[in-house]
PDB file of C-alpha atoms in Angstrom:
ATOM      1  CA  UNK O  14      99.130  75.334 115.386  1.00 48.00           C
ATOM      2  CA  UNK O  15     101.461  78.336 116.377  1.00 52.00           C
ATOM      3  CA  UNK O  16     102.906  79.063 120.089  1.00 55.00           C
ATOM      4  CA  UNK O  17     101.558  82.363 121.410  1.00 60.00           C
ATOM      5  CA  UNK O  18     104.521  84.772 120.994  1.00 62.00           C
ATOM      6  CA  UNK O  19     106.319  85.942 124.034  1.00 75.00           C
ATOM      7  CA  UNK O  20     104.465  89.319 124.505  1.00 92.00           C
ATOM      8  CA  UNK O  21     105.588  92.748 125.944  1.00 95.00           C
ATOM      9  CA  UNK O  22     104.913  96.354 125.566  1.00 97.00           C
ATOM     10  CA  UNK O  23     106.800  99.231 125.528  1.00 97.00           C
ATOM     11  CA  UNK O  24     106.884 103.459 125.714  1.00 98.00           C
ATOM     12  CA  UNK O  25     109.003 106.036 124.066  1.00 97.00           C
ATOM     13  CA  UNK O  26     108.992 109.505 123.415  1.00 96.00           C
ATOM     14  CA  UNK O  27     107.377 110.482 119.863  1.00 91.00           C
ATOM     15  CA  UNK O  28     107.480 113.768 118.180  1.00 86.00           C
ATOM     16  CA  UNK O  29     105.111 116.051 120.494  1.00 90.00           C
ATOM     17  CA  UNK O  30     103.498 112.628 121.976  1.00 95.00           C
ATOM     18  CA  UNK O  31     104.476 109.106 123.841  1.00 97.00           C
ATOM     19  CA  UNK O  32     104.014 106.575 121.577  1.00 98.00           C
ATOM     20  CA  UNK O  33     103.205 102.982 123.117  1.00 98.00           C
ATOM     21  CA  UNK O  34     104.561  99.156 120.814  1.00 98.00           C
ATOM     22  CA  UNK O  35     103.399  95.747 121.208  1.00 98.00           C
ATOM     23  CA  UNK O  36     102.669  93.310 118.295  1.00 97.00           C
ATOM     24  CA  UNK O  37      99.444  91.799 117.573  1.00 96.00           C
ATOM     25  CA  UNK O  38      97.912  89.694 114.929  1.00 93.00           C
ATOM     26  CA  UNK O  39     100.979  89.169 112.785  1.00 90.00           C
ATOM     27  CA  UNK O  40     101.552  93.587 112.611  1.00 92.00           C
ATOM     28  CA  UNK O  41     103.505  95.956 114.483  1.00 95.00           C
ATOM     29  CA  UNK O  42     101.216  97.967 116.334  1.00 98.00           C
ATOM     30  CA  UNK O  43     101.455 101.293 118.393  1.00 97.00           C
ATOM     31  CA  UNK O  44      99.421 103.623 120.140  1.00 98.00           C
ATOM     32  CA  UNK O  45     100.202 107.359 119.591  1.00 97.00           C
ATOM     33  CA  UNK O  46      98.984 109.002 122.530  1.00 97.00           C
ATOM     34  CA  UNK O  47      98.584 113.181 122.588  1.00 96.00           C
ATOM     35  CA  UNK O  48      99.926 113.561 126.481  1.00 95.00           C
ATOM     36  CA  UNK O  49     103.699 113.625 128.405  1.00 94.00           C
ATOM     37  CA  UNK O  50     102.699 111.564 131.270  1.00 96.00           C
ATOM     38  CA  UNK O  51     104.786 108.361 130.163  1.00 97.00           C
ATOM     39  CA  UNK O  52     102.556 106.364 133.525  1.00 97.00           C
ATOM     40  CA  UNK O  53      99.153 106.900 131.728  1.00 96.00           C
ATOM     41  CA  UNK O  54     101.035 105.981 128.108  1.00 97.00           C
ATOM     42  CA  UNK O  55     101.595 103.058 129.605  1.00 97.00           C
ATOM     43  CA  UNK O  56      98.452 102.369 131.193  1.00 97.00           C
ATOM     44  CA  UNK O  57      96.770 103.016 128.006  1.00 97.00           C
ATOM     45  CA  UNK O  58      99.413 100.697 125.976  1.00 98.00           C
ATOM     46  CA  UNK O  59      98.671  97.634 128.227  1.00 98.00           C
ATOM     47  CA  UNK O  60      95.062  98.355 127.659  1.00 98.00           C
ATOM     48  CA  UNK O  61      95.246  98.532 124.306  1.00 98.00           C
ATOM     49  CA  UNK O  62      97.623  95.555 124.297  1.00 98.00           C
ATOM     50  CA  UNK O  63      94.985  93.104 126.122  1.00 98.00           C
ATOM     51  CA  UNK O  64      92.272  93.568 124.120  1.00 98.00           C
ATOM     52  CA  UNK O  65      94.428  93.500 120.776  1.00 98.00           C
ATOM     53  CA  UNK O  66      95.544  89.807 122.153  1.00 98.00           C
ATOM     54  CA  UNK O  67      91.959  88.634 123.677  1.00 98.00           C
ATOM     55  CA  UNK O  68      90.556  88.934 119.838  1.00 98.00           C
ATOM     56  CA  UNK O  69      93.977  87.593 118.389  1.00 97.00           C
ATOM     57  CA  UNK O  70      93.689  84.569 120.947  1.00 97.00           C
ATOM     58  CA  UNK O  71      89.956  84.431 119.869  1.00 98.00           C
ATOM     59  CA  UNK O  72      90.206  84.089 116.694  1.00 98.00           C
ATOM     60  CA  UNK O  73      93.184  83.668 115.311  1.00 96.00           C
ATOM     61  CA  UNK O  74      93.256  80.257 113.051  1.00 94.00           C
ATOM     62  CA  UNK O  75      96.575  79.311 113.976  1.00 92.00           C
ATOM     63  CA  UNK O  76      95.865  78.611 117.794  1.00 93.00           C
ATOM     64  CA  UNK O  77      94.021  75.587 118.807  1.00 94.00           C
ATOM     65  CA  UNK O  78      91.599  75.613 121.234  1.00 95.00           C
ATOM     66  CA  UNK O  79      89.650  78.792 120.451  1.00 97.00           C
ATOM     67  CA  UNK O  80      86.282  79.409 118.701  1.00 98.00           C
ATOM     68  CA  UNK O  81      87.739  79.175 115.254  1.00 98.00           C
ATOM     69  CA  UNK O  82      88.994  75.714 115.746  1.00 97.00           C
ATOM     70  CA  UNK O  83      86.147  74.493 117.797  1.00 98.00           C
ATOM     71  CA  UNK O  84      84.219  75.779 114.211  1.00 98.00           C
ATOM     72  CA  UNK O  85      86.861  74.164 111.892  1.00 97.00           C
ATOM     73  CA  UNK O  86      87.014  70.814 114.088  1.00 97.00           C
ATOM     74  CA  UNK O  87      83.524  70.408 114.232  1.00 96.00           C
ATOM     75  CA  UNK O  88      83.347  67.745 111.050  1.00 94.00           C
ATOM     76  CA  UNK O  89      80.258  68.719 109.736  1.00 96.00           C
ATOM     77  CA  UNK O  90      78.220  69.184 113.545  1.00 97.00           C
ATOM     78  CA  UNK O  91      77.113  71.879 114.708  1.00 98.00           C
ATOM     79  CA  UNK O  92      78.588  74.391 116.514  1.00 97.00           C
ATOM     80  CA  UNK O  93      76.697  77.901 119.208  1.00 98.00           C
ATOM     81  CA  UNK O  94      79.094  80.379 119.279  1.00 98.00           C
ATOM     82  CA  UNK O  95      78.761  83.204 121.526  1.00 98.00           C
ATOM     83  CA  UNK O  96      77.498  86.897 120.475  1.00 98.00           C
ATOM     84  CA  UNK O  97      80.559  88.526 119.305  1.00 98.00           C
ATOM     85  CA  UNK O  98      81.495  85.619 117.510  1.00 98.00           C
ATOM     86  CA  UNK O  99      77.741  86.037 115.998  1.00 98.00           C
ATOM     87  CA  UNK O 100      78.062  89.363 115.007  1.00 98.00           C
ATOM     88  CA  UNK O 101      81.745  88.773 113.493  1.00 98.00           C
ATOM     89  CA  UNK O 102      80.077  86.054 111.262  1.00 98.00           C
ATOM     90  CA  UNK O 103      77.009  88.293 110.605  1.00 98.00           C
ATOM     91  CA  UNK O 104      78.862  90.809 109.334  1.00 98.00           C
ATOM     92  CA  UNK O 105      81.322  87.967 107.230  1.00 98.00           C
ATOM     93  CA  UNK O 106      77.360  87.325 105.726  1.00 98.00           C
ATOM     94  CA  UNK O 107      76.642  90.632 104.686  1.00 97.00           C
ATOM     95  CA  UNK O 108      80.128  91.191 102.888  1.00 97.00           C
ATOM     96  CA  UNK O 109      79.679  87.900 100.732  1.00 97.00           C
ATOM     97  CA  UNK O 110      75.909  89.180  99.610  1.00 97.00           C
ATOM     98  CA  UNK O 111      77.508  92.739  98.976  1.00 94.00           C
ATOM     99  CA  UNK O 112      80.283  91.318  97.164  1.00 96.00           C
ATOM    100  CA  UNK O 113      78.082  88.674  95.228  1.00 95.00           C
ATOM    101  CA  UNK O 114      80.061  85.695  96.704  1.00 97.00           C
ATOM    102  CA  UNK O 115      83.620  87.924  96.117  1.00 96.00           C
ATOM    103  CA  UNK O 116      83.950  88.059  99.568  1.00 97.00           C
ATOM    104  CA  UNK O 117      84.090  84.800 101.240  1.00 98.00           C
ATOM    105  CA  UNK O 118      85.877  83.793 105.027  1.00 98.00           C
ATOM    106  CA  UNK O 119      85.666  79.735 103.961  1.00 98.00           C
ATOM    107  CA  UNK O 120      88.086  80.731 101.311  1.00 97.00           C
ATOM    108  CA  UNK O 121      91.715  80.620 103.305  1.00 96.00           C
ATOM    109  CA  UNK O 122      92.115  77.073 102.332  1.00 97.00           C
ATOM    110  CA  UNK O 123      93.059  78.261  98.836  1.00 97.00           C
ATOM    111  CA  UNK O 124      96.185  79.071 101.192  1.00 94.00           C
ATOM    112  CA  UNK O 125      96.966  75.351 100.777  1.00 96.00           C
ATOM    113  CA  UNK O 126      97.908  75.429  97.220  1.00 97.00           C
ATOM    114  CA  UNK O 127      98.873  79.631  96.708  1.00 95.00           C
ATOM    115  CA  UNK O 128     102.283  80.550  98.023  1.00 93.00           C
ATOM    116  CA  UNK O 129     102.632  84.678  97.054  1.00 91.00           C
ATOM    117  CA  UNK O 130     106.233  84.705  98.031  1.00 89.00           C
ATOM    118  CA  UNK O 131     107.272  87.318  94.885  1.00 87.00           C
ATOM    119  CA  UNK O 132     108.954  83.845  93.167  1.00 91.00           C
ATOM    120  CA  UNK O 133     106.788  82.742  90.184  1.00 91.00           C
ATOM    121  CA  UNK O 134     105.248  79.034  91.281  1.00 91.00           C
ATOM    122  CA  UNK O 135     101.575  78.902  90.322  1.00 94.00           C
ATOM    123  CA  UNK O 136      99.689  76.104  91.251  1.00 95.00           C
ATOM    124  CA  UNK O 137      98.277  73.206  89.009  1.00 96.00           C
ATOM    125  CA  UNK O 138      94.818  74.280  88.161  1.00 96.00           C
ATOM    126  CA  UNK O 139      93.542  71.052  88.784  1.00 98.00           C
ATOM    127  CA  UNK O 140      95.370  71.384  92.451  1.00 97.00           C
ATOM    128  CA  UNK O 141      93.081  74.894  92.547  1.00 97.00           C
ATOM    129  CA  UNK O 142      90.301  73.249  91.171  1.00 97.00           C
ATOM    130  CA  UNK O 143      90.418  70.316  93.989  1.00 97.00           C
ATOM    131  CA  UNK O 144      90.206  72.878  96.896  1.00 97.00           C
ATOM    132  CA  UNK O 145      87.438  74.727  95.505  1.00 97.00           C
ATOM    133  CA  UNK O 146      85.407  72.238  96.453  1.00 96.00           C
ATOM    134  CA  UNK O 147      85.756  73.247 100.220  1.00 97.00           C
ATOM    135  CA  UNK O 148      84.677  76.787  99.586  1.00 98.00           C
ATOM    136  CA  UNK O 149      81.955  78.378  99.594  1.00 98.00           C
ATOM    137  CA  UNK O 150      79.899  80.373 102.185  1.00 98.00           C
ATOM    138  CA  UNK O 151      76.648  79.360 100.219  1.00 97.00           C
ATOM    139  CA  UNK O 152      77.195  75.878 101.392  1.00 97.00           C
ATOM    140  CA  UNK O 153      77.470  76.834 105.470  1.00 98.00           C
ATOM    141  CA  UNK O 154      74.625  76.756 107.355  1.00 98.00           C
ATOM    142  CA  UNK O 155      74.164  79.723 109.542  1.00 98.00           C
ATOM    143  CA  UNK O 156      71.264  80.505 111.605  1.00 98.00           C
ATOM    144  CA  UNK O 157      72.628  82.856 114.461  1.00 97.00           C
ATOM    145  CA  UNK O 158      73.645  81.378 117.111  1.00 98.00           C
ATOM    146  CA  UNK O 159      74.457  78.348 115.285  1.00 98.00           C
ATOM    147  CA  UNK O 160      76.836  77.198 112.561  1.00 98.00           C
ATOM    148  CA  UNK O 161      77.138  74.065 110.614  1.00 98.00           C
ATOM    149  CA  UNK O 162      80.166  74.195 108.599  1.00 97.00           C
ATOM    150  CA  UNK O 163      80.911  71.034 106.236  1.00 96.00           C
ATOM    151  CA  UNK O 164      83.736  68.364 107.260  1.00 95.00           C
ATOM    152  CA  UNK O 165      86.968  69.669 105.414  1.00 95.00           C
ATOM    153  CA  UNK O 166      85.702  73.109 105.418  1.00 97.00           C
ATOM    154  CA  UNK O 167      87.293  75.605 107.391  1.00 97.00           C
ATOM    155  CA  UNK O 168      86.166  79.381 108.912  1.00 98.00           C
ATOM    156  CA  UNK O 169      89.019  82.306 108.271  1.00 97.00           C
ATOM    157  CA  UNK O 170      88.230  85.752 109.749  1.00 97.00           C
ATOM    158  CA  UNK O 171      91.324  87.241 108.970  1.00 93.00           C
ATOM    159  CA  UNK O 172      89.848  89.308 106.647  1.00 93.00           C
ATOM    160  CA  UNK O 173      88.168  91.599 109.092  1.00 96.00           C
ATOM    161  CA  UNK O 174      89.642  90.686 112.333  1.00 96.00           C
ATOM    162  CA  UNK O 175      92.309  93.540 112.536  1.00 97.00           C
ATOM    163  CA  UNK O 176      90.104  96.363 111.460  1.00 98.00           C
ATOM    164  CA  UNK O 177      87.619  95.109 114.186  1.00 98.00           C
ATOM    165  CA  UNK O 178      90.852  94.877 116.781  1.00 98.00           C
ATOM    166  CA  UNK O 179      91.551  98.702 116.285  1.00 98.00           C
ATOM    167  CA  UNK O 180      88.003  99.537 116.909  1.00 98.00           C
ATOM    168  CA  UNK O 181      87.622  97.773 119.803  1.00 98.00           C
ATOM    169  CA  UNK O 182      90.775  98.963 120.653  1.00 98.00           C
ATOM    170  CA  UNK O 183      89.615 102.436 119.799  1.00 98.00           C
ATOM    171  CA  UNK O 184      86.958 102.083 122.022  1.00 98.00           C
ATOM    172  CA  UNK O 185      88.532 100.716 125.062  1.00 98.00           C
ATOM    173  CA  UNK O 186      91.038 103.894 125.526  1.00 98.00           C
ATOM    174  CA  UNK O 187      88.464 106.550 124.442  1.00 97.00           C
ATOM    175  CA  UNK O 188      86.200 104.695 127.607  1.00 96.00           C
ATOM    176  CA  UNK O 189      89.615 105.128 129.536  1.00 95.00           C
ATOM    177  CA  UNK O 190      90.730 108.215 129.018  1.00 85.00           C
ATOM    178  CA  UNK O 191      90.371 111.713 128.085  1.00 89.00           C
ATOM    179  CA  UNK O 192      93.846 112.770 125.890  1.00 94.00           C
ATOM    180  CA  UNK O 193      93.645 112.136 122.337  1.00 97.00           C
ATOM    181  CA  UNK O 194      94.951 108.217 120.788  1.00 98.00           C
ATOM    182  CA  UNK O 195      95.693 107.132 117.838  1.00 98.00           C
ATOM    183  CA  UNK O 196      95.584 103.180 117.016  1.00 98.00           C
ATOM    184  CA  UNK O 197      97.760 102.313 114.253  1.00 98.00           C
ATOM    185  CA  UNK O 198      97.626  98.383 113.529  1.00 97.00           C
ATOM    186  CA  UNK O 199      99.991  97.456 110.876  1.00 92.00           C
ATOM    187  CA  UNK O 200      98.403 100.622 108.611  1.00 92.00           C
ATOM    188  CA  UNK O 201      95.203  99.829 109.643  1.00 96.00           C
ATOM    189  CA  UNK O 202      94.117 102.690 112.050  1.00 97.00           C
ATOM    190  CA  UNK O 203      91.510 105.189 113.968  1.00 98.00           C
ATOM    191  CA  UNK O 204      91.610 107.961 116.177  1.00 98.00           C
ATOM    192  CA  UNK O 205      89.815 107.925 119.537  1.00 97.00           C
ATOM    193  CA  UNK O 206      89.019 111.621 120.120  1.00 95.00           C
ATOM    194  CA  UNK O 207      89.587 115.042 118.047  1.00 94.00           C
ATOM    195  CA  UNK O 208      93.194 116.363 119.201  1.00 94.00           C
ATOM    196  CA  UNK O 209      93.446 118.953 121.277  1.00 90.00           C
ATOM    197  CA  UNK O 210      97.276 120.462 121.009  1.00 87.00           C
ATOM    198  CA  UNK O 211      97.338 119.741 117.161  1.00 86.00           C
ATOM    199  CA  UNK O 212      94.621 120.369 114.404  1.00 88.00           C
ATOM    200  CA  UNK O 213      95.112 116.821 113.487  1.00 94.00           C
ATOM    201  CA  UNK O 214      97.690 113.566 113.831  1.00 96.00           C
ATOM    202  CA  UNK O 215      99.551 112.817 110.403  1.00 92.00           C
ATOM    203  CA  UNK O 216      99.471 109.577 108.544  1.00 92.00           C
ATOM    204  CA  UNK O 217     101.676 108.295 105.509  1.00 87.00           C
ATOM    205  CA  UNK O 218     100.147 106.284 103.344  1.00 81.00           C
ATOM    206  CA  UNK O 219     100.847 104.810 100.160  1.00 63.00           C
ATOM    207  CA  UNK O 220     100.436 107.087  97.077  1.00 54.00           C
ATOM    208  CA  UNK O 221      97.314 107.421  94.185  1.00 44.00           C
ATOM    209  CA  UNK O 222     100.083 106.625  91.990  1.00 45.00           C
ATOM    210  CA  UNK O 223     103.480 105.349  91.189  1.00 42.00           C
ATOM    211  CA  UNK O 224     105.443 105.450  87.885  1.00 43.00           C
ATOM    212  CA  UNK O 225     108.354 102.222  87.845  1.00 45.00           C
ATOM    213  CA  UNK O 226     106.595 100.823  91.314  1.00 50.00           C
ATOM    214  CA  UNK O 227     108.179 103.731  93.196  1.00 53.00           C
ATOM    215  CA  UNK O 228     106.571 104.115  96.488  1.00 55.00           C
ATOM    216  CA  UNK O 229     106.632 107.508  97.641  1.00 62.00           C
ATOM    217  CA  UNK O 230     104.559 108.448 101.002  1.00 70.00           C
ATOM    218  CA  UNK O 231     101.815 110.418 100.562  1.00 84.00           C
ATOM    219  CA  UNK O 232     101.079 112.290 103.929  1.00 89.00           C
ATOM    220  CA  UNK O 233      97.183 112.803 105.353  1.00 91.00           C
ATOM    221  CA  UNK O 234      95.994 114.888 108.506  1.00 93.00           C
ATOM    222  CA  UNK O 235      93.362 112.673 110.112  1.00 95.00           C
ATOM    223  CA  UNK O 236      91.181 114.195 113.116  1.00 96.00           C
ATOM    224  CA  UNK O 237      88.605 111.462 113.367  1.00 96.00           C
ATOM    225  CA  UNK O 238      87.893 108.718 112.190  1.00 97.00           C
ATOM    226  CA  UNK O 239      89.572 105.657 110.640  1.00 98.00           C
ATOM    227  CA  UNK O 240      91.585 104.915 107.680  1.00 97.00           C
ATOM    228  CA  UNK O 241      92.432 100.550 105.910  1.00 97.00           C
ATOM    229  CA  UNK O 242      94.611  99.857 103.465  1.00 94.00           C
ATOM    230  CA  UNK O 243      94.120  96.722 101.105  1.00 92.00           C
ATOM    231  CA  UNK O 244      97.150  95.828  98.916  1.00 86.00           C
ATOM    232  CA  UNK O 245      99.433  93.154  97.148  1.00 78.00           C
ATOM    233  CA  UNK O 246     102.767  95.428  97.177  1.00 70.00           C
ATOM    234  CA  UNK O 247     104.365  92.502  99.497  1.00 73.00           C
ATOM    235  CA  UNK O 248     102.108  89.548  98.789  1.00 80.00           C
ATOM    236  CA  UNK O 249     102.261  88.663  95.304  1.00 84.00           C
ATOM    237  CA  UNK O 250     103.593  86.080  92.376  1.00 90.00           C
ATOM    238  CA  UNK O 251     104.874  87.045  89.192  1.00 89.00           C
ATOM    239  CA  UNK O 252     105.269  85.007  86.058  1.00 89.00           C
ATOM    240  CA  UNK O 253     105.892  85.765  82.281  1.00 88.00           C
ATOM    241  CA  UNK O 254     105.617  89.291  83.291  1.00 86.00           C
ATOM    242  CA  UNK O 255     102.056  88.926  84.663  1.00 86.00           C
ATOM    243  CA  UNK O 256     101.970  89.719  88.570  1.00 86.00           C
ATOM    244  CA  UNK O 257      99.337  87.694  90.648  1.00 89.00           C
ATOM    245  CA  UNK O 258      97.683  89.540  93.232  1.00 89.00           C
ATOM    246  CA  UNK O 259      97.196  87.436  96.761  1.00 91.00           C
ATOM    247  CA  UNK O 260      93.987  88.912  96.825  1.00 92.00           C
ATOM    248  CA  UNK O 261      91.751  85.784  95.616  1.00 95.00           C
ATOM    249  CA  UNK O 262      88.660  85.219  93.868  1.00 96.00           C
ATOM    250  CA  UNK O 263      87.005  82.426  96.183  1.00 97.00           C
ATOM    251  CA  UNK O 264      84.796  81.890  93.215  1.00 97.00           C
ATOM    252  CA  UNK O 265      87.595  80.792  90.546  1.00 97.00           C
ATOM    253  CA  UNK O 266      90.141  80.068  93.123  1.00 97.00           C
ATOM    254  CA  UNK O 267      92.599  82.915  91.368  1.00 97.00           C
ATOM    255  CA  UNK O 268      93.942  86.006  91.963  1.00 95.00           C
ATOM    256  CA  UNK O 269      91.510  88.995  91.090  1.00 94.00           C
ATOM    257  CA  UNK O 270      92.869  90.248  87.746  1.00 89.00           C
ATOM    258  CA  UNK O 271      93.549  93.604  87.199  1.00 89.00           C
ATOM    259  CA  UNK O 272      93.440  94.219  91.367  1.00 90.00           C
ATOM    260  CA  UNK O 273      94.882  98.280  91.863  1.00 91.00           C
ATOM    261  CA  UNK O 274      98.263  97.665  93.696  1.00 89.00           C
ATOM    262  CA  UNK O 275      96.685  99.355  97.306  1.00 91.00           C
ATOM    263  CA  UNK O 276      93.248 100.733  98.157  1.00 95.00           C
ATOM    264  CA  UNK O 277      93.148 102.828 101.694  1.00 95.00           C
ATOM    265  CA  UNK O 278      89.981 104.252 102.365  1.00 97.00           C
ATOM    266  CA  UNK O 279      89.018 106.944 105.055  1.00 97.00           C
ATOM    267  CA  UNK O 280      85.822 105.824 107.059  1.00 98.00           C
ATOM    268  CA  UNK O 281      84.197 106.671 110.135  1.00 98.00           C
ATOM    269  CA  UNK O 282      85.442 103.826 111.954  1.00 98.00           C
ATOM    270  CA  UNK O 283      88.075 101.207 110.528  1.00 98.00           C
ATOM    271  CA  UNK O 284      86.049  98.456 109.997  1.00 98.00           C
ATOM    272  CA  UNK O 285      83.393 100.465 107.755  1.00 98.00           C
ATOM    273  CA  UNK O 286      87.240 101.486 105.820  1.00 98.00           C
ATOM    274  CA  UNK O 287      88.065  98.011 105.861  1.00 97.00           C
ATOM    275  CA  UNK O 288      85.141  96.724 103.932  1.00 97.00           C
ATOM    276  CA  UNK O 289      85.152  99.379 101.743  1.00 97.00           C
ATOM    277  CA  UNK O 290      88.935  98.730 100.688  1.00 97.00           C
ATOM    278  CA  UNK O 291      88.417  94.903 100.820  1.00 96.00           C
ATOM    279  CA  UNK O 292      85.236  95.162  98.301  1.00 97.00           C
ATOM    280  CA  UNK O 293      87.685  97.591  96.423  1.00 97.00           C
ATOM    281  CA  UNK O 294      90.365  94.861  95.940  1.00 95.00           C
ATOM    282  CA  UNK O 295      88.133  92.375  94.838  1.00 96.00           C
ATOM    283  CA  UNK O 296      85.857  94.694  91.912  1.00 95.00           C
ATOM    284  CA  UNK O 297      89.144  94.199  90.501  1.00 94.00           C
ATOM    285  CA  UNK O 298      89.262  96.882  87.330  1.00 93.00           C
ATOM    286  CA  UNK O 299      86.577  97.953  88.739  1.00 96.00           C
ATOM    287  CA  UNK O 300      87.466  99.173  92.106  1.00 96.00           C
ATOM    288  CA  UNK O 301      87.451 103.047  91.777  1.00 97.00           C
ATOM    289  CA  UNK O 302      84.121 102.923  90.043  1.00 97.00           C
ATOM    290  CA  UNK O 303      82.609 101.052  92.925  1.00 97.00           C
ATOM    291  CA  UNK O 304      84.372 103.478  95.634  1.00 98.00           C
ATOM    292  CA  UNK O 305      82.674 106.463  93.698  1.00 98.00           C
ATOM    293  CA  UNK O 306      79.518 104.764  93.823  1.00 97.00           C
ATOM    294  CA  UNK O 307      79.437 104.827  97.291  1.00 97.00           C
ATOM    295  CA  UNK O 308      80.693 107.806  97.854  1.00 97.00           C
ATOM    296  CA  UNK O 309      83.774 106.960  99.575  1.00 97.00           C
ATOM    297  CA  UNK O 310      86.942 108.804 100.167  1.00 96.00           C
ATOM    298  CA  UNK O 311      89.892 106.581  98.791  1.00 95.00           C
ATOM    299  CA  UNK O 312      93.552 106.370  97.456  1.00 94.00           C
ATOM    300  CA  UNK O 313      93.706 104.235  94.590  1.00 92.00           C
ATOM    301  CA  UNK O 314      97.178 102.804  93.667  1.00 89.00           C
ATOM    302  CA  UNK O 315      97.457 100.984  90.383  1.00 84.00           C
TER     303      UNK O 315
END
C-alpha cells in the first residue's frame, strides 16, 4: 500500500482568471475560476481539494484501510458498503451489461502480469491465462447493499473514479459559489456554471487525427458541460511493430485490438463523457460507429 502524498494547494494568476493546483488521484488538477478575488480562489481550491482527496482516500486501491480493501480483504465474505459506495458499484453493473462484459472493475489484476511501459515485454499467455481466472464481474455477487467478492478477487474503480471526482467536485463549488469554475482533472473536466465575462472557457484537446503520431492541440470553447478523454498515447507496449493498447479486454485478458489512439467525448456531466469514451475504447474498430449510434459528440484519434 502507498503513503498518502504530502498535500497542498496553491493560487496564481491565469489569463483573465485565478487558477487554483493541487494533485489528486495520480493527475495534476486545477480549478480555473472566472473572478480576481485571489481569497475566494482559494476558498474554492481547498474545497475542491477536500473532496477530490475524501473520494481518492475512499477508494483508491492503493491505501489500506478504506472500502476498497475492506472489499478486496474480505476472502470470499461478505461485505455492506455504504450508499455511495452502492451507487459507484451500481453504476460499475450497468457499464459491464452495456459493454457485454467489456467493461469490467474485477479486471485490474491483469495489472499483475501487463507492464505498458512503451518497452516491448508481453506476458506469457499462460501467465494471462492464470489471472483470468480471478476476473469476472459475472462471478461477484451483488445485491445492493451487499457484496460477496471471491477470495483472490479484487474490486478496481479506477475506471470511473476521476470522472465521478470532477463531478462531485463540480458540484461542491457551483453549491459554493456564484462566479463561473472550471474543474480540469488530469483532462478529465466540467464546468460549474455558464461564464459570464467570456462566451465560453477554452480547452485543448488531443486532435481527430494525426499523420507520423504528431500531436497537435486541437482547441474547443466549452460553456457547460463536461468533456473525458480515453487514450493509450502514454500507456502502451510495442512489439514487431504491433503497439498494444493498455486498454484491456477483461474477457481475453489482452489489449483491445485496433483501440483509436484517444476518444474525448463532450457530455453533460463528466461521468456520462467518461462512459461514453471508456465504451469507445473498448468497441475497439468499432468505436466511432458506436459513438454515432448514440448520438454523441466525440474526437476520435486513430
Amino acid at each position: 500500500m502507498e503513503r498518502r502524498p504530502v498535500r497542498q494547494v496553491s493560487v496564481e494568476a491565469g489569463q483573465d482568471c485565478l487558477v487554483g493546483h493541487f494533485d489528486a488521484m495520480a493527475s495534476p488538477c486545477e480549478i480555473l475560476i472566472e473572478s480576481d478575488d485571489r481569497a475566494e480562489a482559494a476558498r474554492l481550491t481547498k474545497l475542491a481539494a477536500g473532496e477530490a482527496w475524501r473520494i481518492e482516500d475512499k477508494f483508491s486501491r492503493y491505501l489500506a484501510g478504506n472500502i476498497v480493501a475492506r472489499m478486496n480483504s474480505a476472502r470470499g465474505n461478505a461485505i455492506t458498503v455504504d450508499d455511495e459506495t452502492a451507487s459507484l458499484l451500481d453504476f460499475a453493473d450497468t457499464l459491464h451489461t452495456l459493454s457485454k462484459g467489456r467493461f469490467d472493475i474485477t479486471s485490474g489484476v491483469l495489472r499483475e502480469v501487463w507492464t505498458f511501459d512503451g518497452g516491448d515485454g508481453l506476458p506469457d499467455p499462460q501467465a494471462v491465462k492464470d489471472v483470468l481466472q480471478r476476473v469476472g464481474w459475472d462471478r461477484v455477487t451483488w445485491r445492493r447493499p451487499v457484496l460477496t467478492l471471491q477470495a483472490g478477487m479484487e474490486i478496481d474503480l479506477g475506471g470511473i473514479g476521476k470522472e465521478y471526482a470532477v463531478d462531485r467536485v463540480a458540484g461542491r463549488l457551483r453549491e459554493a459559489g456564484t462566479c463561473s469554475a472550471l474543474v480540469n482533472f488530469g483532462g478529465d473536466l466540467a464546468v460549474t456554471r455558464a461564464p459570464r465575462q467570456r462566451q465560453a472557457w477554452r480547452v485543448g484537446i488531443e486532435p481527430v487525427s494525426a499523420a507520423n503520431n504528431e500531436c497537435n492541440e486541437t482547441v474547443l470553447e466549452i460553456a457547460t458541460g463536461a468533456l473525458a478523454t480515453s487514450g493509450d498515447s502514454r500507456r502502451y507496449l510495442q512489439k514487431d511493430g504491433i503497439r498494444y493498447s493498455h486498454i484491456l479486454d477483461p474477457r481475453s485478458g489482452w489489449p483491445v485490438e485496433r483501440a483509436p489512439r484517444s476518444v474525448t467525448v463532450a457530455a453533460d456531466t463528466c461521468t456520462e463523457a467518461g462512459m461514453l469514451s471508456t465504451l469507445a475504447m473498448l468497441e475497439g474498430y468499432n468505436a466511432e460507429a458506436f459513438l454515432d449510434g448514440e448520438g454523441a459528440m466525440y474526437w476520435c484519434r486513430r
